[in-house]
Amino acid sequence: TIAGLNGAALGGGLELALACHTIVSVPDAKIGFPEIKLASIAFPGILMLQGRVPQSRIAHMLAGGDAMDGTEAHRIGLVDRLVTRETFDADLVAYAAQFARHSRPVLNLMMRTLRQAQGHTLETGFEAGQRMYLDELLPLEDVDEGLNAYAQKRAPVWKHR
């Protein structure tokens, strides 16, 4: 999933964006966790930021309570892609299209594997990756189509199964 930030993503709005796989933003979006200003703590946000931005930036975001703009969020790795406000809709559609052209079940499996791989090394995650590859990836019809298309030097026609 892709979160598109074309305004403010504060508190729970930012948590919704962080629940997505990637975040696209305009440079002047307002992004942050103002909860501390209300004597509250963004517990889900704390957890969702882990591994996405440095620990010191998490502390600064949460303890300060001030919003940053999309440019700063991109600089620290919170936002994955910056687009202009004028071309926001078209850029977001074009960005999504690069993923939509692939086999949906393979893309979903890859994203799930990416999440499960967090905190693992090749040594600690290889067995689970191998099980996923053999038990979940290889049985998909789209795997055969992808290999056949490659061998025949043609574009694949996905069945999305």
PDB file of C-alpha atoms in Angstrom:
ATOM      1  CA  THR A   1       0.000   0.000   0.000  1.00  0.00           C
ATOM      2  CA  ILE A   2       1.062   3.572  -0.651  1.00  0.00           C
ATOM      3  CA  ALA A   3       0.290   6.555   1.559  1.00  0.00           C
ATOM      4  CA  GLY A   4       0.017   9.865  -0.260  1.00  0.00           C
ATOM      5  CA  LEU A   5       0.563  12.942   1.946  1.00  0.00           C
ATOM      6  CA  ASN A   6      -0.709  16.127   0.335  1.00  0.00           C
ATOM      7  CA  GLY A   7      -1.451  18.087   3.510  1.00  0.00           C
ATOM      8  CA  ALA A   8      -1.142  17.213   7.182  1.00  0.00           C
ATOM      9  CA  ALA A   9      -0.341  13.784   8.629  1.00  0.00           C
ATOM     10  CA  LEU A  10      -0.285  14.324  12.369  1.00  0.00           C
ATOM     11  CA  GLY A  11      -0.749  11.821  15.175  1.00  0.00           C
ATOM     12  CA  GLY A  12      -3.111   9.079  14.068  1.00  0.00           C
ATOM     13  CA  GLY A  13      -2.927  10.311  10.477  1.00  0.00           C
ATOM     14  CA  LEU A  14       0.812   9.679  10.465  1.00  0.00           C
ATOM     15  CA  GLU A  15       0.246   6.280  12.060  1.00  0.00           C
ATOM     16  CA  LEU A  16      -2.085   5.404   9.165  1.00  0.00           C
ATOM     17  CA  ALA A  17       0.628   6.457   6.715  1.00  0.00           C
ATOM     18  CA  LEU A  18       3.232   4.406   8.604  1.00  0.00           C
ATOM     19  CA  ALA A  19       0.991   1.341   8.287  1.00  0.00           C
ATOM     20  CA  CYS A  20       1.525   1.524   4.513  1.00  0.00           C
ATOM     21  CA  HIS A  21       4.494   0.021   2.710  1.00  0.00           C
ATOM     22  CA  THR A  22       5.706   3.321   1.332  1.00  0.00           C
ATOM     23  CA  ILE A  23       5.000   7.034   1.813  1.00  0.00           C
ATOM     24  CA  VAL A  24       4.881   9.663  -0.933  1.00  0.00           C
ATOM     25  CA  SER A  25       4.659  13.311   0.127  1.00  0.00           C
ATOM     26  CA  VAL A  26       4.668  16.867  -1.128  1.00  0.00           C
ATOM     27  CA  PRO A  27       7.548  18.982   0.204  1.00  0.00           C
ATOM     28  CA  ASP A  28       5.344  21.232   2.342  1.00  0.00           C
ATOM     29  CA  ALA A  29       3.245  18.508   4.021  1.00  0.00           C
ATOM     30  CA  LYS A  30       3.060  18.747   7.824  1.00  0.00           C
ATOM     31  CA  ILE A  31       4.198  15.479   9.395  1.00  0.00           C
ATOM     32  CA  GLY A  32       4.592  14.633  13.074  1.00  0.00           C
ATOM     33  CA  PHE A  33       3.292  13.514  16.428  1.00  0.00           C
ATOM     34  CA  PRO A  34       1.894  16.433  18.478  1.00  0.00           C
ATOM     35  CA  GLU A  35       0.570  14.162  21.260  1.00  0.00           C
ATOM     36  CA  ILE A  36       3.126  15.369  23.844  1.00  0.00           C
ATOM     37  CA  LYS A  37       1.511  18.821  23.643  1.00  0.00           C
ATOM     38  CA  LEU A  38      -1.702  17.219  24.915  1.00  0.00           C
ATOM     39  CA  ALA A  39       0.084  15.279  27.682  1.00  0.00           C
ATOM     40  CA  SER A  40      -0.240  12.077  25.679  1.00  0.00           C
ATOM     41  CA  ILE A  41       2.148   9.620  24.033  1.00  0.00           C
ATOM     42  CA  ALA A  42       1.915   8.204  20.500  1.00  0.00           C
ATOM     43  CA  PHE A  43       2.490   4.569  21.516  1.00  0.00           C
ATOM     44  CA  PRO A  44       1.654   3.057  18.100  1.00  0.00           C
ATOM     45  CA  GLY A  45       3.806   5.706  16.433  1.00  0.00           C
ATOM     46  CA  ILE A  46       6.779   4.822  18.636  1.00  0.00           C
ATOM     47  CA  LEU A  47       6.542   1.208  17.542  1.00  0.00           C
ATOM     48  CA  MET A  48       5.889   1.984  13.879  1.00  0.00           C
ATOM     49  CA  LEU A  49       8.898   4.302  13.615  1.00  0.00           C
ATOM     50  CA  GLN A  50      11.336   1.648  14.870  1.00  0.00           C
ATOM     51  CA  GLY A  51      13.806   0.743  12.131  1.00  0.00           C
ATOM     52  CA  ARG A  52      12.432   3.421   9.806  1.00  0.00           C
ATOM     53  CA  VAL A  53      14.277   6.441  11.225  1.00  0.00           C
ATOM     54  CA  PRO A  54      17.149   6.754  13.718  1.00  0.00           C
ATOM     55  CA  GLN A  55      16.268   6.490  17.407  1.00  0.00           C
ATOM     56  CA  SER A  56      17.438  10.053  18.067  1.00  0.00           C
ATOM     57  CA  ARG A  57      15.013  11.371  15.413  1.00  0.00           C
ATOM     58  CA  ILE A  58      12.159   9.379  16.964  1.00  0.00           C
ATOM     59  CA  ALA A  59      12.910  10.978  20.345  1.00  0.00           C
ATOM     60  CA  HIS A  60      13.080  14.438  18.768  1.00  0.00           C
ATOM     61  CA  MET A  61       9.778  13.950  16.897  1.00  0.00           C
ATOM     62  CA  LEU A  62       7.887  12.664  19.911  1.00  0.00           C
ATOM     63  CA  ALA A  63       9.395  14.810  22.675  1.00  0.00           C
ATOM     64  CA  GLY A  64       9.276  18.029  20.659  1.00  0.00           C
ATOM     65  CA  GLY A  65       5.781  17.531  19.283  1.00  0.00           C
ATOM     66  CA  ASP A  66       6.465  19.849  16.355  1.00  0.00           C
ATOM     67  CA  ALA A  67       5.641  18.943  12.780  1.00  0.00           C
ATOM     68  CA  MET A  68       8.341  18.661  10.128  1.00  0.00           C
ATOM     69  CA  ASP A  69       7.769  19.265   6.448  1.00  0.00           C
ATOM     70  CA  GLY A  70       7.841  16.607   3.755  1.00  0.00           C
ATOM     71  CA  THR A  71      11.330  17.585   2.651  1.00  0.00           C
ATOM     72  CA  GLU A  72      12.781  16.973   6.133  1.00  0.00           C
ATOM     73  CA  ALA A  73      10.769  13.752   6.489  1.00  0.00           C
ATOM     74  CA  HIS A  74      12.261  12.570   3.196  1.00  0.00           C
ATOM     75  CA  ARG A  75      15.775  13.540   4.295  1.00  0.00           C
ATOM     76  CA  ILE A  76      15.552  11.384   7.444  1.00  0.00           C
ATOM     77  CA  GLY A  77      13.957   8.424   5.636  1.00  0.00           C
ATOM     78  CA  LEU A  78      10.408   8.768   6.941  1.00  0.00           C
ATOM     79  CA  VAL A  79       9.067   9.663   3.480  1.00  0.00           C
ATOM     80  CA  ASP A  80      10.182   7.499   0.568  1.00  0.00           C
ATOM     81  CA  ARG A  81       9.442   9.827  -2.336  1.00  0.00           C
ATOM     82  CA  LEU A  82       8.841  13.563  -2.765  1.00  0.00           C
ATOM     83  CA  VAL A  83       6.554  14.872  -5.513  1.00  0.00           C
ATOM     84  CA  THR A  84       5.321  18.347  -6.317  1.00  0.00           C
ATOM     85  CA  ARG A  85       1.885  19.502  -5.231  1.00  0.00           C
ATOM     86  CA  GLU A  86       1.042  20.423  -8.848  1.00  0.00           C
ATOM     87  CA  THR A  87       1.665  16.883 -10.128  1.00  0.00           C
ATOM     88  CA  PHE A  88       0.764  15.009  -6.922  1.00  0.00           C
ATOM     89  CA  ASP A  89      -2.118  12.925  -8.317  1.00  0.00           C
ATOM     90  CA  ALA A  90      -0.347  11.998 -11.559  1.00  0.00           C
ATOM     91  CA  ASP A  91       2.925  11.216  -9.765  1.00  0.00           C
ATOM     92  CA  LEU A  92       1.143   9.030  -7.215  1.00  0.00           C
ATOM     93  CA  VAL A  93      -0.643   7.083  -9.962  1.00  0.00           C
ATOM     94  CA  ALA A  94       2.625   6.670 -11.905  1.00  0.00           C
ATOM     95  CA  TYR A  95       4.436   5.511  -8.764  1.00  0.00           C
ATOM     96  CA  ALA A  96       1.733   2.936  -8.019  1.00  0.00           C
ATOM     97  CA  ALA A  97       1.709   1.767 -11.651  1.00  0.00           C
ATOM     98  CA  GLN A  98       5.290   0.536 -11.406  1.00  0.00           C
ATOM     99  CA  PHE A  99       4.114  -1.981  -8.797  1.00  0.00           C
ATOM    100  CA  ALA A 100       0.709  -2.736 -10.322  1.00  0.00           C
ATOM    101  CA  ARG A 101       2.350  -4.186 -13.448  1.00  0.00           C
ATOM    102  CA  HIS A 102       3.646  -7.163 -11.450  1.00  0.00           C
ATOM    103  CA  SER A 103       1.907 -10.323 -10.293  1.00  0.00           C
ATOM    104  CA  ARG A 104      -0.245  -9.333  -7.293  1.00  0.00           C
ATOM    105  CA  PRO A 105       0.215 -12.554  -5.299  1.00  0.00           C
ATOM    106  CA  VAL A 106       3.979 -12.482  -5.835  1.00  0.00           C
ATOM    107  CA  LEU A 107       4.151  -8.799  -4.870  1.00  0.00           C
ATOM    108  CA  ASN A 108       2.055  -9.470  -1.736  1.00  0.00           C
ATOM    109  CA  LEU A 109       4.260 -12.419  -0.794  1.00  0.00           C
ATOM    110  CA  MET A 110       7.396 -10.340  -1.326  1.00  0.00           C
ATOM    111  CA  MET A 111       6.052  -7.547   0.906  1.00  0.00           C
ATOM    112  CA  ARG A 112       5.072 -10.029   3.631  1.00  0.00           C
ATOM    113  CA  THR A 113       8.521 -11.617   3.415  1.00  0.00           C
ATOM    114  CA  LEU A 114      10.139  -8.190   3.647  1.00  0.00           C
ATOM    115  CA  ARG A 115       8.237  -7.459   6.878  1.00  0.00           C
ATOM    116  CA  GLN A 116       9.051 -10.866   8.356  1.00  0.00           C
ATOM    117  CA  ALA A 117      12.737 -10.497   7.478  1.00  0.00           C
ATOM    118  CA  GLN A 118      13.181  -7.484   9.769  1.00  0.00           C
ATOM    119  CA  GLY A 119      15.748  -8.250  12.430  1.00  0.00           C
ATOM    120  CA  HIS A 120      16.985 -11.411  10.696  1.00  0.00           C
ATOM    121  CA  THR A 121      20.234 -12.180   8.935  1.00  0.00           C
ATOM    122  CA  LEU A 122      20.784 -14.696   6.166  1.00  0.00           C
ATOM    123  CA  GLU A 123      21.765 -17.168   8.873  1.00  0.00           C
ATOM    124  CA  THR A 124      18.664 -16.690  11.064  1.00  0.00           C
ATOM    125  CA  GLY A 125      16.115 -16.120   8.302  1.00  0.00           C
ATOM    126  CA  PHE A 126      17.186 -18.502   5.561  1.00  0.00           C
ATOM    127  CA  GLU A 127      15.070 -21.468   6.640  1.00  0.00           C
ATOM    128  CA  ALA A 128      11.860 -19.417   6.810  1.00  0.00           C
ATOM    129  CA  GLY A 129      12.677 -17.821   3.451  1.00  0.00           C
ATOM    130  CA  GLN A 130      13.312 -21.195   1.892  1.00  0.00           C
ATOM    131  CA  ARG A 131       9.966 -22.532   3.207  1.00  0.00           C
ATOM    132  CA  MET A 132       8.163 -19.494   1.810  1.00  0.00           C
ATOM    133  CA  TYR A 133       9.888 -19.897  -1.556  1.00  0.00           C
ATOM    134  CA  LEU A 134       9.134 -23.600  -1.883  1.00  0.00           C
ATOM    135  CA  ASP A 135       5.694 -23.749  -0.226  1.00  0.00           C
ATOM    136  CA  GLU A 136       4.150 -20.428  -1.235  1.00  0.00           C
ATOM    137  CA  LEU A 137       5.978 -18.925  -4.211  1.00  0.00           C
ATOM    138  CA  LEU A 138       6.705 -21.877  -6.500  1.00  0.00           C
ATOM    139  CA  PRO A 139       3.098 -23.200  -6.526  1.00  0.00           C
ATOM    140  CA  LEU A 140       1.812 -19.905  -7.983  1.00  0.00           C
ATOM    141  CA  GLU A 141       0.800 -20.034 -11.672  1.00  0.00           C
ATOM    142  CA  ASP A 142       2.395 -16.637 -12.228  1.00  0.00           C
ATOM    143  CA  VAL A 143       5.837 -18.082 -11.434  1.00  0.00           C
ATOM    144  CA  ASP A 144       5.590 -20.423 -14.428  1.00  0.00           C
ATOM    145  CA  GLU A 145       4.293 -17.568 -16.596  1.00  0.00           C
ATOM    146  CA  GLY A 146       7.181 -15.320 -15.549  1.00  0.00           C
ATOM    147  CA  LEU A 147       9.807 -17.949 -16.360  1.00  0.00           C
ATOM    148  CA  ASN A 148       8.144 -18.855 -19.666  1.00  0.00           C
ATOM    149  CA  ALA A 149       7.832 -15.215 -20.683  1.00  0.00           C
ATOM    150  CA  TYR A 150      11.498 -14.654 -19.912  1.00  0.00           C
ATOM    151  CA  ALA A 151      12.569 -17.727 -21.903  1.00  0.00           C
ATOM    152  CA  GLN A 152      10.355 -16.678 -24.836  1.00  0.00           C
ATOM    153  CA  LYS A 153      11.527 -13.045 -24.663  1.00  0.00           C
ATOM    154  CA  ARG A 154       8.000 -11.659 -24.256  1.00  0.00           C
ATOM    155  CA  ALA A 155       6.062  -9.700 -21.650  1.00  0.00           C
ATOM    156  CA  PRO A 156       4.335 -11.878 -19.047  1.00  0.00           C
ATOM    157  CA  VAL A 157       0.551 -12.085 -18.938  1.00  0.00           C
ATOM    158  CA  TRP A 158      -0.310 -12.448 -15.251  1.00  0.00           C
ATOM    159  CA  LYS A 159      -3.263 -14.480 -14.053  1.00  0.00           C
ATOM    160  CA  HIS A 160      -2.684 -13.173 -10.519  1.00  0.00           C
ATOM    161  CA  ARG A 161      -2.731 -16.669  -9.049  1.00  0.00           C
TER     162      ARG A 161
END
